[in-house]
Coordinates of C-alpha atoms in Angstrom, one line a residue:
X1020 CA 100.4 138.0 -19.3
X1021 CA 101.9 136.1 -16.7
X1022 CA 100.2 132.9 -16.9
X1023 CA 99.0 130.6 -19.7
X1024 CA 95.2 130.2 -20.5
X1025 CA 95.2 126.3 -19.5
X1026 CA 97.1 125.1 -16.4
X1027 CA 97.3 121.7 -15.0
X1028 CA 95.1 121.5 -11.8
X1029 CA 97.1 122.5 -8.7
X1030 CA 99.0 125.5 -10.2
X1031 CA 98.5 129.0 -9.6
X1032 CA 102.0 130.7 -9.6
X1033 CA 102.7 133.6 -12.0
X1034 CA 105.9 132.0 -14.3
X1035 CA 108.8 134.2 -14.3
X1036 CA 110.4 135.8 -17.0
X1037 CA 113.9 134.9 -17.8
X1038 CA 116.6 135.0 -20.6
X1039 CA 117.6 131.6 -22.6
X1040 CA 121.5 131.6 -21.0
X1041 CA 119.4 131.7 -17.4
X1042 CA 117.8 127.9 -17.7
X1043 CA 120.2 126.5 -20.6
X1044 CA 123.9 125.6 -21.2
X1045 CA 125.2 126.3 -24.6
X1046 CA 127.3 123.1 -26.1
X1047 CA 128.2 124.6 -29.3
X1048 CA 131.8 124.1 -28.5
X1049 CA 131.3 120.3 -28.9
X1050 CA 129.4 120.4 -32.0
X1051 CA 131.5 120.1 -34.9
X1052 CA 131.2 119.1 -38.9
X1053 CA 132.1 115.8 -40.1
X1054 CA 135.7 114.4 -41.3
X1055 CA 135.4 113.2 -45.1
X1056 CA 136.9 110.0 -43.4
X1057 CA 133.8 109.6 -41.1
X1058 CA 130.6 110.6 -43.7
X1059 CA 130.2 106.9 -44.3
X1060 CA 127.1 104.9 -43.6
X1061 CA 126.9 104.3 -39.8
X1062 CA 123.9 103.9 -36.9
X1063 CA 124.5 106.9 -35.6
X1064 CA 122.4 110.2 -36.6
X1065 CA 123.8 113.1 -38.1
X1066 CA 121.8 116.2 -37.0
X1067 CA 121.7 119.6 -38.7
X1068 CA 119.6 122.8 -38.6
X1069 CA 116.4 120.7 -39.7
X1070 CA 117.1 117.3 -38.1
X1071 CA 118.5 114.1 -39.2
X1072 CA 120.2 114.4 -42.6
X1073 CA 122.5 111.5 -42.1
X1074 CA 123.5 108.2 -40.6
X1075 CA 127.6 107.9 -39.5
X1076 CA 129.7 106.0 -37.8
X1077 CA 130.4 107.8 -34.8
X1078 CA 129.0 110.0 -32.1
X1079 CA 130.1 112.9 -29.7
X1080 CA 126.4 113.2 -27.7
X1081 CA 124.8 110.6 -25.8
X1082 CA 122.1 112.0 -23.8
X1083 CA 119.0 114.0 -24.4
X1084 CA 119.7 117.4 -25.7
X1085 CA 117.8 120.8 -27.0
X1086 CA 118.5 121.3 -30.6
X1087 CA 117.8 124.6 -31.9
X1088 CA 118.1 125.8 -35.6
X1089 CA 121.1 128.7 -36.2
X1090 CA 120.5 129.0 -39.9
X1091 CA 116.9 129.5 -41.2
X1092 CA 115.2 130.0 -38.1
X1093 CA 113.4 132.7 -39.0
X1094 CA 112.0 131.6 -42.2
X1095 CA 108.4 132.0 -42.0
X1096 CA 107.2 129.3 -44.5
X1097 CA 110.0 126.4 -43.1
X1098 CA 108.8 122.8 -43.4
X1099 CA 110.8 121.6 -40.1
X1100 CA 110.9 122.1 -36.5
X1101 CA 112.9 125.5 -35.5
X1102 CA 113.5 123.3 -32.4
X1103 CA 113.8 119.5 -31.8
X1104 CA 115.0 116.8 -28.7
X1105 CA 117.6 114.4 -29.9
X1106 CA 118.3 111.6 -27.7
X1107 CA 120.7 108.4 -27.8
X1108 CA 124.0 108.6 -29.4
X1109 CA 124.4 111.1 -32.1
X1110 CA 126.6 113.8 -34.2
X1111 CA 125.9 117.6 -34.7
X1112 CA 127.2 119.8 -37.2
X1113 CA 127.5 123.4 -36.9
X1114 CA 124.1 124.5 -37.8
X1115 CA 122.1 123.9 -34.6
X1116 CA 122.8 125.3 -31.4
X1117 CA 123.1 122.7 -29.0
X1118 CA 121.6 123.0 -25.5
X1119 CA 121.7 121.5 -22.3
X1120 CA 118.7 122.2 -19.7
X1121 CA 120.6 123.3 -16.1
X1122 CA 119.0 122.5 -12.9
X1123 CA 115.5 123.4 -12.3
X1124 CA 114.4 123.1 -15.9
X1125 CA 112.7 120.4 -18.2
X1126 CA 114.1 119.9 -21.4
X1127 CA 110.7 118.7 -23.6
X1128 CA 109.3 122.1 -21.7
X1129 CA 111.6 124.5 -22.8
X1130 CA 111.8 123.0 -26.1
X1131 CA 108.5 123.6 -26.9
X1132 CA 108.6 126.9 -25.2
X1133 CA 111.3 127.9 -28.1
X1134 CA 109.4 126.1 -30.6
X1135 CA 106.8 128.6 -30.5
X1136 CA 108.6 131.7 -30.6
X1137 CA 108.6 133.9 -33.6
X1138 CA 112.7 134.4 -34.4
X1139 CA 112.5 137.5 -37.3
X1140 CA 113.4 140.0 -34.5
X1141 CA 116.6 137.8 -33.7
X1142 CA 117.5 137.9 -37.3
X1143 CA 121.3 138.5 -37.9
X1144 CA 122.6 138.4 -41.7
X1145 CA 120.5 138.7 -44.9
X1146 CA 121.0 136.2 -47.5
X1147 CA 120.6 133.2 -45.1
X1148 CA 119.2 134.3 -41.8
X1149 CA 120.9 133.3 -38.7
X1150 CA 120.6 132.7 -35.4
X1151 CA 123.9 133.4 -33.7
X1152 CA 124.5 132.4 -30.4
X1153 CA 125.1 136.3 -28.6
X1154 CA 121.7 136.7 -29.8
X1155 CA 120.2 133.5 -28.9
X1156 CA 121.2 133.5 -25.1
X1157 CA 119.5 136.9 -24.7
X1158 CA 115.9 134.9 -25.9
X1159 CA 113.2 135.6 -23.2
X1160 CA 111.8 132.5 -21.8
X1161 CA 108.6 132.4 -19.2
X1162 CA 109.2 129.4 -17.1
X1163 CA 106.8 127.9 -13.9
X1164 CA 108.4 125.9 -11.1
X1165 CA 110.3 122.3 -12.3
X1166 CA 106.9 120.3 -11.2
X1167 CA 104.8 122.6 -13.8
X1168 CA 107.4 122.4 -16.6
X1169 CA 107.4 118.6 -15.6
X1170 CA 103.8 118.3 -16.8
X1171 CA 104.1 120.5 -19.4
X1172 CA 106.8 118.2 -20.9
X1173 CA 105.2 114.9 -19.9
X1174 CA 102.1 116.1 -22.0
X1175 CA 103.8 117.4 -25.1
X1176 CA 106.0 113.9 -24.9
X1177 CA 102.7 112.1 -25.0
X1178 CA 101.0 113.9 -27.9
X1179 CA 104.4 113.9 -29.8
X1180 CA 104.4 109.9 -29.4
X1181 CA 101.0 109.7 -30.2
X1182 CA 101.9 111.6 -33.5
X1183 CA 104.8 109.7 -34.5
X1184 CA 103.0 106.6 -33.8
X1185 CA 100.2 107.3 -36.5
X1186 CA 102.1 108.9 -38.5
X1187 CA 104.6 105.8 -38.6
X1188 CA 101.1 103.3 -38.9
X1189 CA 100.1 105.7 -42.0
X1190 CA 103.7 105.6 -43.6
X1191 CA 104.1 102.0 -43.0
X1192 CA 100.7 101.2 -44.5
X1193 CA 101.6 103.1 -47.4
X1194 CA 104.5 101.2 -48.0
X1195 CA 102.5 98.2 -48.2
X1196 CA 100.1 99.6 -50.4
X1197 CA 103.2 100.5 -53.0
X1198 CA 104.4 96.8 -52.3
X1199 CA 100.7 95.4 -53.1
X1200 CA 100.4 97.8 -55.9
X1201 CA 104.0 95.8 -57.5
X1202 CA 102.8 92.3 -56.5
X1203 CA 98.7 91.8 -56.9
X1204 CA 99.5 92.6 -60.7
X1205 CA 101.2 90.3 -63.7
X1206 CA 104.9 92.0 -64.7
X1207 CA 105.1 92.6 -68.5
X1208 CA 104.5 89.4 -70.5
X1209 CA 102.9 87.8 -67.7
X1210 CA 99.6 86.3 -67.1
X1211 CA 99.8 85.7 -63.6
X1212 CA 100.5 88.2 -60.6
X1213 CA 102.8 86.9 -57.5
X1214 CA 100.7 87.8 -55.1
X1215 CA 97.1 85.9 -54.8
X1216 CA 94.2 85.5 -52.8
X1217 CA 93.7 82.2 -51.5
X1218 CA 91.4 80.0 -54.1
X1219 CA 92.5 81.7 -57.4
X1220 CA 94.7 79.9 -60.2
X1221 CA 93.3 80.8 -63.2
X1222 CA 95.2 82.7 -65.7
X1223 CA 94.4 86.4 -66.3
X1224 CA 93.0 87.0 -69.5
X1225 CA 93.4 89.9 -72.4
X1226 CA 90.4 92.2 -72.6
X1227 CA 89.5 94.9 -74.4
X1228 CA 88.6 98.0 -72.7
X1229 CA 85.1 97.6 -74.0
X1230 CA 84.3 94.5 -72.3
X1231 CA 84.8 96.0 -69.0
X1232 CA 83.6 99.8 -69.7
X1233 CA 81.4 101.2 -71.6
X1234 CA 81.1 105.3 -72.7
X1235 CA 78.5 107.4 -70.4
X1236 CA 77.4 110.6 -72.4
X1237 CA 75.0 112.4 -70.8
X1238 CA 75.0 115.6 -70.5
X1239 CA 72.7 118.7 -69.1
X1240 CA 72.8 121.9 -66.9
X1241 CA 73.9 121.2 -63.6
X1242 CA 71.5 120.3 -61.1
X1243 CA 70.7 119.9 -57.1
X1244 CA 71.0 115.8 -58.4
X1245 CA 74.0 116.7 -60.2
X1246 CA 75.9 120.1 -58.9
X1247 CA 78.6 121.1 -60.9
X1248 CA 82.3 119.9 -59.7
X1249 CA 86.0 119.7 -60.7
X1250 CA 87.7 116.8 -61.7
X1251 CA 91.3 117.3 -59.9
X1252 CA 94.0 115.1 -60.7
X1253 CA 94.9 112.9 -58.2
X1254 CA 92.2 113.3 -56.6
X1255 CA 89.0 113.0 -58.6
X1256 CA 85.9 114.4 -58.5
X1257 CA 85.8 117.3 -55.7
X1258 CA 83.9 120.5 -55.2
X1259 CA 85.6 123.1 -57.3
X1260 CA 87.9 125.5 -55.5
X1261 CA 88.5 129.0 -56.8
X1262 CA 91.5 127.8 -58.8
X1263 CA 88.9 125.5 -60.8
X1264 CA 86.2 127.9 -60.3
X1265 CA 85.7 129.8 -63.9
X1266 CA 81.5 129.2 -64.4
X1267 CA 81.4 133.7 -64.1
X1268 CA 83.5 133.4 -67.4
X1269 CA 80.9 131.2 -69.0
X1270 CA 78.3 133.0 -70.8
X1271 CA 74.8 131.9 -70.2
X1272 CA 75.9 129.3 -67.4
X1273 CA 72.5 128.3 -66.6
X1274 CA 71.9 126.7 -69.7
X1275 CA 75.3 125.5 -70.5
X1276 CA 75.4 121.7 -70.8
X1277 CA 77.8 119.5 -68.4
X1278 CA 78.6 116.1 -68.4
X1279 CA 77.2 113.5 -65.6
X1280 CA 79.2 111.0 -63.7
X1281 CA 78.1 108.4 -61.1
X1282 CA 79.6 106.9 -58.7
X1283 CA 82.3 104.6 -59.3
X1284 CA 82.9 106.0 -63.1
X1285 CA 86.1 106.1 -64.8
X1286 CA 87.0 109.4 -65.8
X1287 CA 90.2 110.5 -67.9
X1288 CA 91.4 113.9 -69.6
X1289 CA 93.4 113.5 -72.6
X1290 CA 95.6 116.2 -72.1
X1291 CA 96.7 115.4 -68.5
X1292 CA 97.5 111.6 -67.9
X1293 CA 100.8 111.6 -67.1
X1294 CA 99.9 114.4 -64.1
X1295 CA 96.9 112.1 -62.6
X1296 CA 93.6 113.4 -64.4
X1297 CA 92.3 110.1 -64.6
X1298 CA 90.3 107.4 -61.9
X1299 CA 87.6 106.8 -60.0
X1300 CA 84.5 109.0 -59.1
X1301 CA 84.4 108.1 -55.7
X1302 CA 82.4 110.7 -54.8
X1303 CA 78.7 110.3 -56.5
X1304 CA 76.1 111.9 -58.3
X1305 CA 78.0 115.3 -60.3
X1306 CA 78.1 117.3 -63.5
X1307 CA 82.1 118.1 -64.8
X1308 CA 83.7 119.8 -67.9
X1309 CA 82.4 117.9 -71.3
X1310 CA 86.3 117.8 -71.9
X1311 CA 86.1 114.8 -69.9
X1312 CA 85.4 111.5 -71.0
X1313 CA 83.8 109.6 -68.7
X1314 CA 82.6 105.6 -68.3
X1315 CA 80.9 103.6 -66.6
X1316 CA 81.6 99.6 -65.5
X1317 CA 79.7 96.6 -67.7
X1318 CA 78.9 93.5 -65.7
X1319 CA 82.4 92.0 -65.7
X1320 CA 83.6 94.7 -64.3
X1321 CA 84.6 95.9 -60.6
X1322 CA 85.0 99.5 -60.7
X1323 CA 87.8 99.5 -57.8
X1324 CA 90.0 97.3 -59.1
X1325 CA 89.6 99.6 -62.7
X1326 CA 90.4 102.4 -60.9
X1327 CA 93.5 100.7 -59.8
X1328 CA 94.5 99.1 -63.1
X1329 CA 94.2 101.6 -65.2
X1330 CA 96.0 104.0 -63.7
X1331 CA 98.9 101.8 -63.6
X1332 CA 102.2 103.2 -66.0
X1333 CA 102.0 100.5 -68.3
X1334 CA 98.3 100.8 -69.2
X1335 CA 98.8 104.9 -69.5
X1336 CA 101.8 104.2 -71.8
X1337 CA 99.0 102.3 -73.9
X1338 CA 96.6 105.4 -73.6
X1339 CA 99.1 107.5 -74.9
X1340 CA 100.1 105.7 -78.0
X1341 CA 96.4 106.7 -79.4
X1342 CA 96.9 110.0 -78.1
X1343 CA 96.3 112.5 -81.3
X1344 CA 97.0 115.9 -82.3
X1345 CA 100.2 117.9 -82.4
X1346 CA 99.6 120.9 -80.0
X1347 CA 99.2 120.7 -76.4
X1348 CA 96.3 121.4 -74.9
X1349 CA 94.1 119.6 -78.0
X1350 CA 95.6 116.0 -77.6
X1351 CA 92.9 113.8 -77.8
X1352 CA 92.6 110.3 -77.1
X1353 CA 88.9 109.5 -78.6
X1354 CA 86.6 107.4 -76.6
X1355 CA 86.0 104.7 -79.2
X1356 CA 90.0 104.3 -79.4
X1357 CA 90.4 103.9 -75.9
X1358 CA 88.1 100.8 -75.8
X1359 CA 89.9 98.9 -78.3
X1360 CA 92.7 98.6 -75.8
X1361 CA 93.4 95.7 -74.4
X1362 CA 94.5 94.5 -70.9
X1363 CA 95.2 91.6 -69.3
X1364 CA 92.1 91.3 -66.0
X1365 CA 91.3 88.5 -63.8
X1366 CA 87.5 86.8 -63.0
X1367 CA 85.0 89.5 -61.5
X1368 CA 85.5 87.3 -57.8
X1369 CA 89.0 88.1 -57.9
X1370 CA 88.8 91.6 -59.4
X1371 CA 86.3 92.6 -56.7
X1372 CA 89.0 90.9 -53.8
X1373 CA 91.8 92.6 -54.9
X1374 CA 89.4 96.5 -55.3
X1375 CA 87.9 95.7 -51.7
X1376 CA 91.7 94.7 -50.4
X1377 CA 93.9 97.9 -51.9
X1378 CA 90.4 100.3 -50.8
X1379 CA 91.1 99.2 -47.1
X1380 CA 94.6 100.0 -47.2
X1381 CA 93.5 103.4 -48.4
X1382 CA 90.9 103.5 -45.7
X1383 CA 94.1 102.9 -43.4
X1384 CA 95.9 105.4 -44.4
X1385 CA 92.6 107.9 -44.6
X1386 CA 92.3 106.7 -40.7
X1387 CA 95.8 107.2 -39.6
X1388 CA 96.5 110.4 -41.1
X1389 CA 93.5 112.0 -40.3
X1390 CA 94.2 111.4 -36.5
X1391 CA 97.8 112.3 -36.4
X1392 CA 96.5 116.1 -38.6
X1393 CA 94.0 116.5 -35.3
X1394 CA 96.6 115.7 -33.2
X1395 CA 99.0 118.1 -34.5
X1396 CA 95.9 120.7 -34.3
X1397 CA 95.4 119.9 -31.0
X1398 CA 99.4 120.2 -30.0
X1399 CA 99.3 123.6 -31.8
X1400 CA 96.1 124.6 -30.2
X1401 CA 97.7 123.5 -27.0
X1402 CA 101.1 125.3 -27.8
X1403 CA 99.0 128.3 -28.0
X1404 CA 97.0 128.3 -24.5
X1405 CA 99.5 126.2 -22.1
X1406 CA 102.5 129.1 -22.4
X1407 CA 101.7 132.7 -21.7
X1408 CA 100.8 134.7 -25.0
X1409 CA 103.7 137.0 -24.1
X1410 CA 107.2 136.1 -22.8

C-alpha cells in the first residue's frame, strides 16, 4: 500500500519507499558515555536507550535530534518509546542511535514513522537484542513530500503536548494529594493537623472505632439488588474478573449466602491490610465474600473522610496489633476488636470538608488521566491509519 488510510486534505501523492541512511544522518560518532568526573548533578539531560536517566553538567547536542533505541529495541513488552525527539542541550551515551533529519525530511515525522515499526527482524545478538547501526541504515521508511511530513509532524507534536500536558496536570495533582494526605492529619501525639480549613480550631478528639462505625451483617444469595462482586485491594468493590471469578467451584452457588455492602461502607480483610484490602465501597448496592467484614458509618461519621483515615499507616499498624492467629491465611482481626480502637477524628463539619476536599483531588486525577489514556488511543489509532500499513 502506497498511501495511508487518513491524509490531510490536499494530498494525493503515492509516498515513496526509501531506506533510513536515504532521509537521516547517523551522529553516533558524537555520542559518547560519561567521564566519572562529569556524572555529577547538572541541568543538562543524560539520554540513553529509554530516555532521560540523568541530569549532568555538560552537553555535546544542542538542537533537536531523532533518538532511536540500539539495545532492546525489539523487546515486545518494553515500557518506553523505541524512538524519541530530544531537544535543548543534552548528553547521549552509547545506547541510542542518534539521528539527524537531512534536507527534505521532518524530524517529529520520521520519528514517529520508526516508532511504529516492528524491530524483531532487525534483531542482531541474543542475550540483549540490538540494533546495530549496518542494520539500522538499511530500515525501509515510506515518506510523502516535506509539506505532508510537515503536517504529519505538526499533528503528532500537538497530540504529544496535549498528552504531556495532562499527564503533567494528573502527576502534579497527585503530588498534592500525597502533600494533603501528610498535612490535613495530626503527626503522632498530636491533636491538631497543620493544614485547616478556614473556621476550625477545635482540638481533634480520641474515638473509638465504635462511635463512628458500626458492624453491617447481612447476608443472602446474591441478587439483581445485590450482584455478586470482588472486593480488590486498592481498589474496592469491582465486578469480579476471571482472576476473582471462582463461584463454578462453589457448590450449590445459588443458595450460598454472601455478604451485603452499601455504598460508602468500610470494608477490610484481615489477612491482606498491608497490600490494600481495606476502604470504601464507592461503588453501591453488592454482595462479596463473608471473609469480609464490613461496616457501615453512625451519625458522627463521614464515610470519605473514614475511608481516608483509616487507611492511613499508623491506624493499620493499630489494626494489626489485634491481629490473631499464627498461620497465614487465618489471621483474624475480629469485628468487636476492631471497634475498641481508638482514633483521634475532628467535628462531623470538618470531617465532611476534608472527605469532599481529598475526593476532588481524586476526581482530578480520574479527569486528567482519563483524557491523556484517549489521547494516547487516539495517537495510536492515528499511528495506525496516517502511515501506509506497509513500508
Amino acid at each position: 500500500m502506497k498511501t495511508p488510510n487518513i491524509r490531510f486534505k490536499g494530498f494525493t501523492d503515492d509516498w515513496e519507499q526509501r531506506k533510513l541512511e536515504d532521509v537521516v544522518e547517523f551522529l553516533d560518532t558524537l555520542r559518547k558515555p560519561l567521564e566519572g568526573a562529569k556524572r555529577v548533578s547538572g541541568p543538562y539531560p543524560y539520554y540513553g536507550a529509554s530516555g532521560i536517566v540523568d541530569y549532568v553538567d555538560g552537553y555535546i547536542f544542542d538542537e533537536e535530534l531523532i533518538l532511536l533505541s540500539e539495545d532492546g529495541a525489539n523487546i515486545t513488552d518494553r515500557n518506553y518509546p523505541v524512538c524519541f525527539l530530544a531537544s535543548g542541550k543534552y548528553w547521549v551515551n552509547n545506547h541510542a542511535h542518534v539521528l539527524k533529519c537531512k534536507d527534505g525530511n521532518e524530524n517529529n515525522f520520521i520519528c514517529n514513522s520508526l516508532e511504529r515499526k516492528d524491530y524483531k527482524q532487525y534483531n542482531s545478538g541474543m542475550a540483549m537484542p540490538k540494533l546495530n547501526q549496518e542494520v539500522c541504515r538499511g530500515i525501509p521508511v515510506s515518506c510523502p513530500k516535506y509539506e505532508e511530513q510537515k503536517k504529519i509532524g505538526d499533528y503528532f507534536r500537538s497530540l504529544d503536548n496535549l498528552i504531556t500536558l495532562h499527564q503533567r496536570k494528573c502527576d502534579e495533582t497527585k503530588e498534592l494529594k500525597k502533600y494533603m494526605l501528610q498535612k490535613m492529619f495530626p503527626k503522632k501525639g498530636e491533636k491538631n493537623p497543620e493544614i485547616r480549613f478556614e473556621g476550625f480550631t477545635d482540638d481533634w478528639e480520641q474515638r473509638k472505632v465504635s462511635d463512628l462505625l458500626e458492624e453491617r451483617n447481612e447476608q443472602a444469595p446474591e441478587s439483581e439488588d445485590y450482584p455478586l462482586m470482588a472486593f480488590i485491594a486498592n481498589e474496592g468493590v469491582a465486578p469480579k474478573g476471571e482472576r476473582y471469578d471462582r463461584g463454578a467451584l462453589v457448590k450449590d452457588a445459588e443458595n450460598k449466602n454472601y455478604k451485603k455492602t452499601e455504598l460508602g461502607d468500610f470494608i477490610y480483610s484481615s489477612n491482606n491490610l498491608e497490600t490494600g484490602s481495606i476502604g470504601l465501597n464507592n461503588y453501591g448496592n453488592a454482595s462479596i465474600s463473608p471473609v469480609y467484614s464490613i461496616f457501615k458509618p453512625t451519625g458522627i461519621a463521614d464515610s470519605d473522610f473514614i475511608g481516608r483515615r483509616f487507611v492511613r499507616k499508623d491506624f493499620i499498624n493499630a489494626m494489626v496489633k489485634w491481629r490473631q492467629g499464627v498461620v497465614y491465611g487465618q489471621w483474624k482481626i475480629h469485628e468487636s476488636d476492631f471497634l475498641k480502637i481508638e482514633v483521634a477524628v475532628p467535628s462531623l463539619e470538618e470531617q465532611r470538608k476534608i472527605g469532599l476536599y481529598l475526593s476532588e483531588l481524586d476526581n482530578l486525577i480520574t479527569l486528567h488521566q482519563g483524557k491523556c489514556d484517549k489521547l494516547k488511543e487516539l495517537k495510536k489509532y492515528m499511528l495506525q491509519n496516517m502511515f501506509p500499513k506497509k513500508g
